[in-house]
């Protein structure tokens, strides 16, 4: 699993907003091009991004292994045709190039995940999206991170209890609805307690946030993002 | 010493309750992405995530159901391992699963609108069953239309190729999730926040 790891790389020192901009710029140009030369150029950019964030390619590929299943499946599906000649290599190759650019987008996003802590992402969201929606989105994202391990433990308890009562021998609908009811009611109990706790601590629309500032490093990063986005029109 | 004064603008009570539920449900959907159920008809395992997208619309309603799904997507985009198979980052939102993921807020909103007939929430257990079933079918169709449509465009597939790879194998699993969602709603054990 890919997650944030503290480090001192260039990617870690960049502002989260410039890293988001680079990803969006990269995705825009990758979605616009499937030519071989463009793919070669994009591969170089993706390799540089991974190197800068010190993410190993194998590790990133492993993190996206289920996506890889579908990305390999797509060219096969495209190549198979009903009737003669059964295998259309050209269709397969087009789809393979299209799948490869998706892989590159996934790898570039791995660099952001590795190099950006939650609090920085949250501050970036709250400073980029104005007003109350931005506030709720920022706080909500932080809460999702916070509640993941808690709810994971809840769900493990539920599944252990079901297994202890031979629940795993019941029908699939029965098992799914038991997990649904118990998972949801436990989660909502937690949500109601959380709401009470937030109100007790004066949950407000205008809290104080950590400072974010663009450093000298961020200007070239933004320039790269703009160049990447503009290259979509080449 | 310099001081800075500002007034505190408190968030209203029912907004806090719905918001807390939306955030926790978003995290719950993320946790379910890690519980992978081996599925004979597909090379990749399936998850129960769509069941909880249904529940977001049914229990949180159109506004907060949509908000909950947006929180889920935003948390995943900035690095929470919430997408199917512990995946994270902006990549899955733009990759071949992107259409499916972006359809979640719309599907939750659509189901919420149909079941609650507006933004005032009512108990989904009291809604006639055909309406609930119709809402779930419409939500599922929306999820698969967006998911396969985007995948077909992205991976340069013919429509039927995309349907064969990304939709057909999962129909039995979706029927099962719909049945589970109906069982959960009719059990009456999950109550929406009524303002």
Coordinates of C-alpha atoms in Angstrom, one line a residue:
Chain A
X1 CA 0.0 0.0 0.0
X2 CA 1.2 3.4 -0.9
X3 CA 1.1 6.1 1.7
X4 CA 2.9 9.3 2.9
X5 CA 6.4 8.8 4.2
X6 CA 8.4 11.6 5.7
X7 CA 11.5 12.4 3.7
X8 CA 13.5 15.4 2.5
X9 CA 13.2 15.0 -1.3
X10 CA 12.4 17.9 -3.6
X11 CA 8.8 16.5 -4.0
X12 CA 8.4 16.7 -0.2
X13 CA 9.4 20.3 -0.1
X14 CA 7.0 21.5 -2.8
X15 CA 3.7 23.1 -1.9
X16 CA 0.8 20.5 -2.3
X17 CA -0.9 22.9 -4.7
X18 CA 2.0 22.9 -7.2
X19 CA 2.1 19.1 -7.0
X20 CA -1.6 18.9 -7.7
X21 CA -1.2 21.2 -10.6
X22 CA 1.6 19.0 -12.1
X23 CA -0.6 15.9 -11.8
X24 CA -3.5 17.7 -13.5
X25 CA -1.2 19.0 -16.2
X26 CA 0.3 15.6 -16.8
X27 CA -3.1 13.9 -16.9
X28 CA -4.5 16.5 -19.4
X29 CA -1.6 16.0 -21.8
X30 CA -1.6 12.2 -21.3
X31 CA -5.3 12.0 -22.1
X32 CA -4.9 14.0 -25.2
X33 CA -2.0 12.0 -26.8
X34 CA -1.6 8.3 -27.6
X35 CA 1.2 8.6 -30.2
X36 CA 4.4 6.6 -29.6
X37 CA 6.6 9.7 -29.4
X38 CA 4.3 11.4 -27.0
X39 CA 4.2 8.2 -24.9
X40 CA 8.0 8.1 -24.8
X41 CA 8.1 11.7 -23.7
X42 CA 5.5 11.2 -21.1
X43 CA 7.3 8.1 -19.8
X44 CA 10.4 10.2 -19.3
X45 CA 8.4 12.9 -17.4
X46 CA 6.8 10.1 -15.2
X47 CA 10.2 8.6 -14.5
X48 CA 11.6 12.0 -13.4
X49 CA 8.6 12.6 -11.2
X50 CA 9.0 9.2 -9.5
X51 CA 12.8 9.8 -9.1
X52 CA 12.2 13.2 -7.6
X53 CA 9.7 11.8 -5.0
X54 CA 12.0 8.7 -4.4
X55 CA 9.2 6.2 -5.2
X56 CA 10.4 2.8 -6.6
X57 CA 8.6 1.9 -9.8
X58 CA 8.0 -1.7 -8.7
X59 CA 6.4 -0.5 -5.5
X60 CA 4.1 1.9 -7.3
X61 CA 3.2 -0.9 -9.8
X62 CA 2.4 -3.2 -7.0
X63 CA 0.2 -0.6 -5.3
X64 CA -1.9 -0.4 -8.5
X65 CA -1.9 -4.1 -9.2
X66 CA -5.7 -4.5 -9.6
X67 CA -5.7 -1.6 -12.0
X68 CA -3.0 -3.3 -14.0
X69 CA -5.3 -6.4 -14.4
X70 CA -7.8 -4.2 -16.3
X71 CA -5.2 -2.3 -18.2
X72 CA -3.8 -5.6 -19.6
X73 CA -7.3 -6.9 -20.2
X74 CA -8.4 -3.9 -22.3
X75 CA -6.0 -4.5 -25.3
X76 CA -6.9 -8.2 -25.3
X77 CA -10.6 -7.3 -25.4
X78 CA -10.0 -4.8 -28.2
X79 CA -7.9 -7.3 -30.2
X80 CA -10.5 -10.1 -30.2
X81 CA -13.0 -9.8 -33.0
X82 CA -16.0 -12.0 -33.9
X83 CA -15.4 -13.7 -37.2
X84 CA -12.3 -13.7 -39.3
X85 CA -9.5 -12.8 -38.7
X86 CA -10.4 -13.3 -34.9
X87 CA -7.5 -11.2 -33.7
X88 CA -7.2 -7.6 -34.9
X89 CA -3.7 -6.5 -33.9
X90 CA -4.2 -2.9 -34.9
X91 CA -7.2 -2.4 -32.6
X92 CA -5.2 -4.1 -29.8
X93 CA -2.2 -1.9 -30.3
X94 CA -4.4 1.3 -30.2
X95 CA -5.9 0.1 -26.9
X96 CA -2.5 -0.9 -25.5
X97 CA -1.2 2.6 -26.1
X98 CA -4.3 4.1 -24.5
X99 CA -3.8 1.7 -21.5
X100 CA -0.2 2.6 -21.1
X101 CA -0.9 6.3 -20.7
X102 CA -3.3 5.4 -17.9
X103 CA -0.5 3.5 -16.2
X104 CA 1.7 6.6 -16.5
X105 CA -1.1 8.8 -14.8
X106 CA -1.3 6.3 -12.0
X107 CA 2.5 6.3 -11.4
X108 CA 2.6 10.1 -11.3
X109 CA -0.2 10.2 -8.8
X110 CA 1.8 7.7 -6.6
X111 CA 4.5 10.4 -6.2
X112 CA 2.0 12.8 -4.7
X113 CA 0.7 10.2 -2.3
X114 CA 4.2 9.3 -1.1
X115 CA 5.3 12.9 -0.6
X116 CA 2.3 14.8 0.8
X117 CA 1.0 14.6 4.4
X118 CA -2.8 14.8 5.1
X119 CA -2.6 18.2 6.9
X120 CA -0.9 19.8 3.9
X121 CA -3.5 18.4 1.5
X122 CA -6.2 19.6 3.8
X123 CA -4.8 23.1 4.0
X124 CA -4.5 23.1 0.2
X125 CA -8.1 22.1 -0.2
X126 CA -9.3 24.7 2.2
X127 CA -7.3 27.5 0.7
X128 CA -8.1 26.6 -2.9
X129 CA -11.9 26.1 -2.5
X130 CA -13.5 29.2 -1.1
X131 CA -16.2 29.4 1.5
X132 CA -18.1 26.8 3.4
X133 CA -17.8 24.0 0.9
X134 CA -14.0 24.3 1.1
X135 CA -14.2 24.2 4.9
X136 CA -16.4 21.1 5.0
X137 CA -14.3 19.3 2.3
X138 CA -11.1 20.0 4.1
X139 CA -12.3 18.9 7.5
X140 CA -14.2 15.9 6.0
X141 CA -11.0 14.7 4.3
X142 CA -9.1 14.9 7.6
X143 CA -12.0 13.0 9.3
X144 CA -11.9 10.2 6.6
X145 CA -8.2 9.7 7.3
X146 CA -8.8 9.7 11.0
X147 CA -11.7 7.2 10.9
X148 CA -10.3 4.7 8.5
X149 CA -8.4 2.6 11.1
X150 CA -11.3 2.9 13.6
X151 CA -13.9 1.6 11.2
X152 CA -11.5 -1.0 9.9
X153 CA -11.3 -2.4 13.5
X154 CA -15.2 -2.2 13.7
X155 CA -15.6 -4.1 10.5
X156 CA -13.1 -6.8 11.6
X157 CA -15.0 -7.2 14.9
X158 CA -18.3 -7.6 13.0
X159 CA -16.8 -10.2 10.6
X160 CA -15.1 -12.2 13.4
X161 CA -18.4 -12.2 15.3
X162 CA -20.3 -13.4 12.1
X163 CA -17.7 -16.1 11.5
X164 CA -17.9 -17.3 15.2
X165 CA -21.7 -17.8 14.7
X166 CA -21.2 -19.7 11.4
X167 CA -22.4 -16.5 9.6
X168 CA -20.0 -17.3 6.7
X169 CA -22.2 -20.3 5.8
X170 CA -25.3 -18.1 5.2
X171 CA -26.4 -16.8 1.9
X172 CA -24.5 -13.9 0.2
X173 CA -27.4 -11.5 0.5
X174 CA -27.7 -12.3 4.2
X175 CA -24.0 -11.7 4.8
X176 CA -23.9 -8.5 2.8
X177 CA -27.0 -7.1 4.6
X178 CA -25.6 -8.1 8.0
X179 CA -22.4 -6.3 7.3
X180 CA -24.4 -3.3 6.0
X181 CA -26.7 -3.0 9.0
X182 CA -24.0 -3.5 11.6
X183 CA -21.3 -1.5 9.8
X184 CA -23.6 1.4 9.2
X185 CA -25.2 1.5 12.7
X186 CA -21.8 1.3 14.4
X187 CA -20.4 4.0 12.1
X188 CA -23.4 6.3 12.7
X189 CA -23.1 5.8 16.5
X190 CA -19.5 7.1 16.1
X191 CA -20.7 9.9 13.8
X192 CA -23.3 11.0 16.4
X193 CA -20.7 11.1 19.2
X194 CA -18.3 12.9 16.9
X195 CA -21.0 15.5 16.1
X196 CA -21.6 16.1 19.8
X197 CA -17.8 16.4 20.4
X198 CA -17.3 18.8 17.6
X199 CA -20.2 21.0 18.8
X200 CA -18.8 20.9 22.4
X201 CA -15.5 22.2 20.9
X202 CA -17.1 25.1 19.0
X203 CA -16.9 23.5 15.5
X204 CA -16.9 26.7 13.5
X205 CA -16.8 27.9 9.9
X206 CA -13.7 30.0 10.5
X207 CA -11.0 28.0 12.4
X208 CA -7.3 28.8 12.3
X209 CA -5.2 26.8 9.7
X210 CA -1.5 26.1 9.4
X211 CA 0.3 28.6 7.1
X212 CA 1.0 27.5 3.5
X213 CA 3.5 29.5 1.4
X214 CA 4.8 29.1 -2.0
X215 CA 8.6 28.9 -1.9
X216 CA 11.0 29.7 -4.8
X217 CA 10.9 26.0 -5.7
X218 CA 7.2 26.2 -6.4
X219 CA 7.3 28.7 -9.2
X220 CA 9.3 26.4 -11.6
X221 CA 6.9 23.6 -10.5
X222 CA 3.9 25.7 -11.6
X223 CA 5.6 26.5 -14.8
X224 CA 6.1 22.8 -15.5
X225 CA 2.4 22.2 -14.8
X226 CA 1.4 24.9 -17.2
X227 CA 3.7 23.6 -20.0
X228 CA 2.4 20.1 -19.5
X229 CA -1.2 21.3 -19.6
X230 CA -0.5 23.3 -22.8
X231 CA 1.2 20.4 -24.5
X232 CA -2.3 18.8 -24.5
X233 CA -3.0 21.0 -27.5
X234 CA 0.1 20.1 -29.5
Chain B
X1 CA 1.9 42.0 22.3
X2 CA -0.2 42.1 19.2
X3 CA -3.5 40.4 19.4
X4 CA -5.9 39.4 16.7
X5 CA -9.6 39.3 17.3
X6 CA -12.3 37.6 15.3
X7 CA -15.8 36.2 16.0
X8 CA -16.5 32.5 15.9
X9 CA -19.1 31.5 13.3
X10 CA -20.5 28.2 14.7
X11 CA -21.8 25.5 12.4
X12 CA -25.5 24.7 12.9
X13 CA -26.4 21.6 14.9
X14 CA -28.2 19.5 12.2
X15 CA -25.5 20.4 9.7
X16 CA -22.9 19.0 12.1
X17 CA -24.8 15.8 12.6
X18 CA -25.3 15.2 8.9
X19 CA -21.7 16.2 8.1
X20 CA -20.3 13.8 10.7
X21 CA -22.4 11.0 9.2
X22 CA -21.3 11.9 5.7
X23 CA -17.6 11.9 6.7
X24 CA -17.8 8.6 8.6
X25 CA -19.8 6.9 5.8
X26 CA -17.1 8.1 3.3
X27 CA -14.5 6.4 5.6
X28 CA -16.6 3.2 5.8
X29 CA -16.8 3.0 2.0
X30 CA -13.0 3.3 2.0
X31 CA -12.6 0.5 4.5
X32 CA -14.9 -1.7 2.4
X33 CA -12.5 -1.2 -0.6
X34 CA -10.0 -3.3 1.3
X35 CA -12.4 -6.2 1.9
X36 CA -12.1 -8.0 -1.3
X37 CA -14.5 -10.8 -2.2
X38 CA -13.1 -13.3 -4.8
X39 CA -15.4 -13.3 -7.7
X40 CA -15.3 -16.1 -10.3
X41 CA -16.6 -14.0 -13.2
X42 CA -13.9 -11.3 -13.0
X43 CA -10.1 -11.4 -12.8
X44 CA -10.1 -8.7 -10.1
X45 CA -12.0 -9.2 -6.8
X46 CA -15.2 -7.3 -6.1
X47 CA -16.1 -5.1 -3.1
X48 CA -19.3 -4.0 -1.3
X49 CA -18.6 -0.3 -2.0
X50 CA -21.5 0.2 -4.3
X51 CA -23.9 -1.2 -1.6
X52 CA -22.8 1.7 0.6
X53 CA -23.2 4.2 -2.3
X54 CA -26.8 3.1 -2.4
X55 CA -27.1 3.5 1.4
X56 CA -25.6 7.0 1.2
X57 CA -28.4 8.1 -1.0
X58 CA -31.1 6.1 0.9
X59 CA -30.1 7.2 4.5
X60 CA -28.3 10.5 4.1
X61 CA -30.5 11.9 1.3
X62 CA -29.6 13.7 -1.9
X63 CA -27.5 16.5 -0.4
X64 CA -25.5 14.8 2.2
X65 CA -25.3 11.5 0.3
X66 CA -23.6 13.4 -2.6
X67 CA -21.4 15.3 -0.1
X68 CA -20.4 12.0 1.5
X69 CA -19.3 10.6 -1.9
X70 CA -17.4 13.8 -2.8
X71 CA -15.6 13.5 0.6
X72 CA -14.7 9.9 -0.3
X73 CA -13.3 10.9 -3.7
X74 CA -11.4 13.9 -2.3
X75 CA -9.9 11.8 0.5
X76 CA -8.8 9.2 -2.0
X77 CA -7.4 11.9 -4.4
X78 CA -5.1 13.3 -1.7
X79 CA -3.8 9.9 -0.6
X80 CA -6.2 8.0 1.7
X81 CA -6.1 4.3 0.6
X82 CA -9.9 4.2 0.0
X83 CA -10.3 3.0 -3.5
X84 CA -10.8 -0.6 -4.3
X85 CA -7.7 -2.7 -3.3
X86 CA -6.1 0.0 -1.1
X87 CA -5.4 2.3 -4.0
X88 CA -5.0 6.0 -3.6
X89 CA -4.2 9.2 -5.4
X90 CA -5.5 11.2 -8.3
X91 CA -4.6 8.4 -10.7
X92 CA -7.6 6.1 -10.0
X93 CA -10.0 9.1 -10.5
X94 CA -8.6 9.6 -14.0
X95 CA -7.8 5.9 -14.8
X96 CA -10.0 3.2 -16.0
X97 CA -12.0 3.2 -12.8
X98 CA -12.6 6.9 -13.0
X99 CA -16.0 6.8 -14.6
X100 CA -17.3 4.5 -11.9
X101 CA -15.8 6.6 -9.1
X102 CA -17.2 9.9 -10.4
X103 CA -20.6 8.3 -10.8
X104 CA -20.9 7.6 -7.1
X105 CA -21.9 11.2 -6.0
X106 CA -24.4 11.4 -8.9
X107 CA -25.8 8.0 -8.1
X108 CA -26.1 8.7 -4.4
X109 CA -27.8 12.1 -5.3
X110 CA -30.2 10.4 -7.8
X111 CA -31.2 7.7 -5.3
X112 CA -31.7 10.2 -2.6
X113 CA -33.8 12.5 -4.8
X114 CA -36.1 9.7 -5.9
X115 CA -36.5 8.1 -2.5
X116 CA -36.9 11.3 -0.4
X117 CA -38.6 13.4 -3.1
X118 CA -36.6 16.4 -2.3
X119 CA -34.2 17.5 0.3
X120 CA -36.4 16.9 3.4
X121 CA -35.5 13.4 4.6
X122 CA -38.1 10.8 5.3
X123 CA -37.7 7.3 6.7
X124 CA -36.7 5.1 3.7
X125 CA -38.5 2.1 5.4
X126 CA -41.8 3.9 4.9
X127 CA -41.2 4.5 1.2
X128 CA -43.1 2.1 -1.1
X129 CA -40.8 -0.8 -2.2
X130 CA -41.2 -0.2 -6.0
X131 CA -39.9 3.3 -5.6
X132 CA -36.8 2.1 -3.7
X133 CA -36.2 -0.6 -6.3
X134 CA -36.6 1.8 -9.1
X135 CA -34.2 4.3 -7.5
X136 CA -31.6 1.5 -7.0
X137 CA -31.9 0.3 -10.6
X138 CA -31.6 3.8 -11.9
X139 CA -28.5 4.4 -9.7
X140 CA -26.9 1.2 -10.8
X141 CA -27.5 2.0 -14.5
X142 CA -26.0 5.4 -14.0
X143 CA -22.9 3.9 -12.3
X144 CA -22.3 1.4 -15.1
X145 CA -23.2 3.8 -17.9
X146 CA -20.6 6.3 -16.7
X147 CA -18.1 3.6 -15.7
X148 CA -18.1 1.7 -19.0
X149 CA -18.5 4.8 -21.1
X150 CA -15.4 6.5 -19.7
X151 CA -13.4 3.2 -19.8
X152 CA -14.4 2.7 -23.4
X153 CA -13.2 6.2 -24.4
X154 CA -10.0 6.0 -22.3
X155 CA -8.9 2.6 -23.4
X156 CA -10.0 2.9 -27.0
X157 CA -12.5 0.1 -26.8
X158 CA -15.7 -0.5 -28.8
X159 CA -18.8 -0.1 -26.7
X160 CA -19.6 -3.8 -26.6
X161 CA -16.0 -4.6 -25.6
X162 CA -16.2 -2.2 -22.7
X163 CA -19.6 -3.7 -21.7
X164 CA -18.2 -7.2 -21.9
X165 CA -15.1 -6.3 -19.8
X166 CA -16.5 -3.8 -17.3
X167 CA -20.2 -4.3 -16.9
X168 CA -21.6 -7.8 -17.8
X169 CA -19.5 -9.9 -15.4
X170 CA -20.7 -7.7 -12.5
X171 CA -24.4 -7.9 -13.0
X172 CA -25.0 -10.8 -10.7
X173 CA -23.0 -9.1 -7.9
X174 CA -25.0 -5.8 -8.4
X175 CA -28.3 -7.7 -8.1
X176 CA -27.0 -9.1 -4.8
X177 CA -26.0 -5.7 -3.5
X178 CA -29.5 -4.3 -4.5
X179 CA -31.2 -7.1 -2.6
X180 CA -28.9 -6.4 0.4
X181 CA -29.7 -2.7 0.3
X182 CA -33.4 -3.4 0.2
X183 CA -33.1 -5.8 3.2
X184 CA -31.2 -3.2 5.1
X185 CA -33.7 -0.4 4.4
X186 CA -36.8 -2.5 5.2
X187 CA -35.2 -3.8 8.4
X188 CA -35.9 -0.2 9.7
X189 CA -32.8 -0.4 11.9
X190 CA -31.0 2.6 10.3
X191 CA -32.8 5.9 10.8
X192 CA -32.0 9.1 8.9
X193 CA -31.4 12.4 10.8
X194 CA -34.7 14.2 10.6
X195 CA -34.4 18.0 11.0

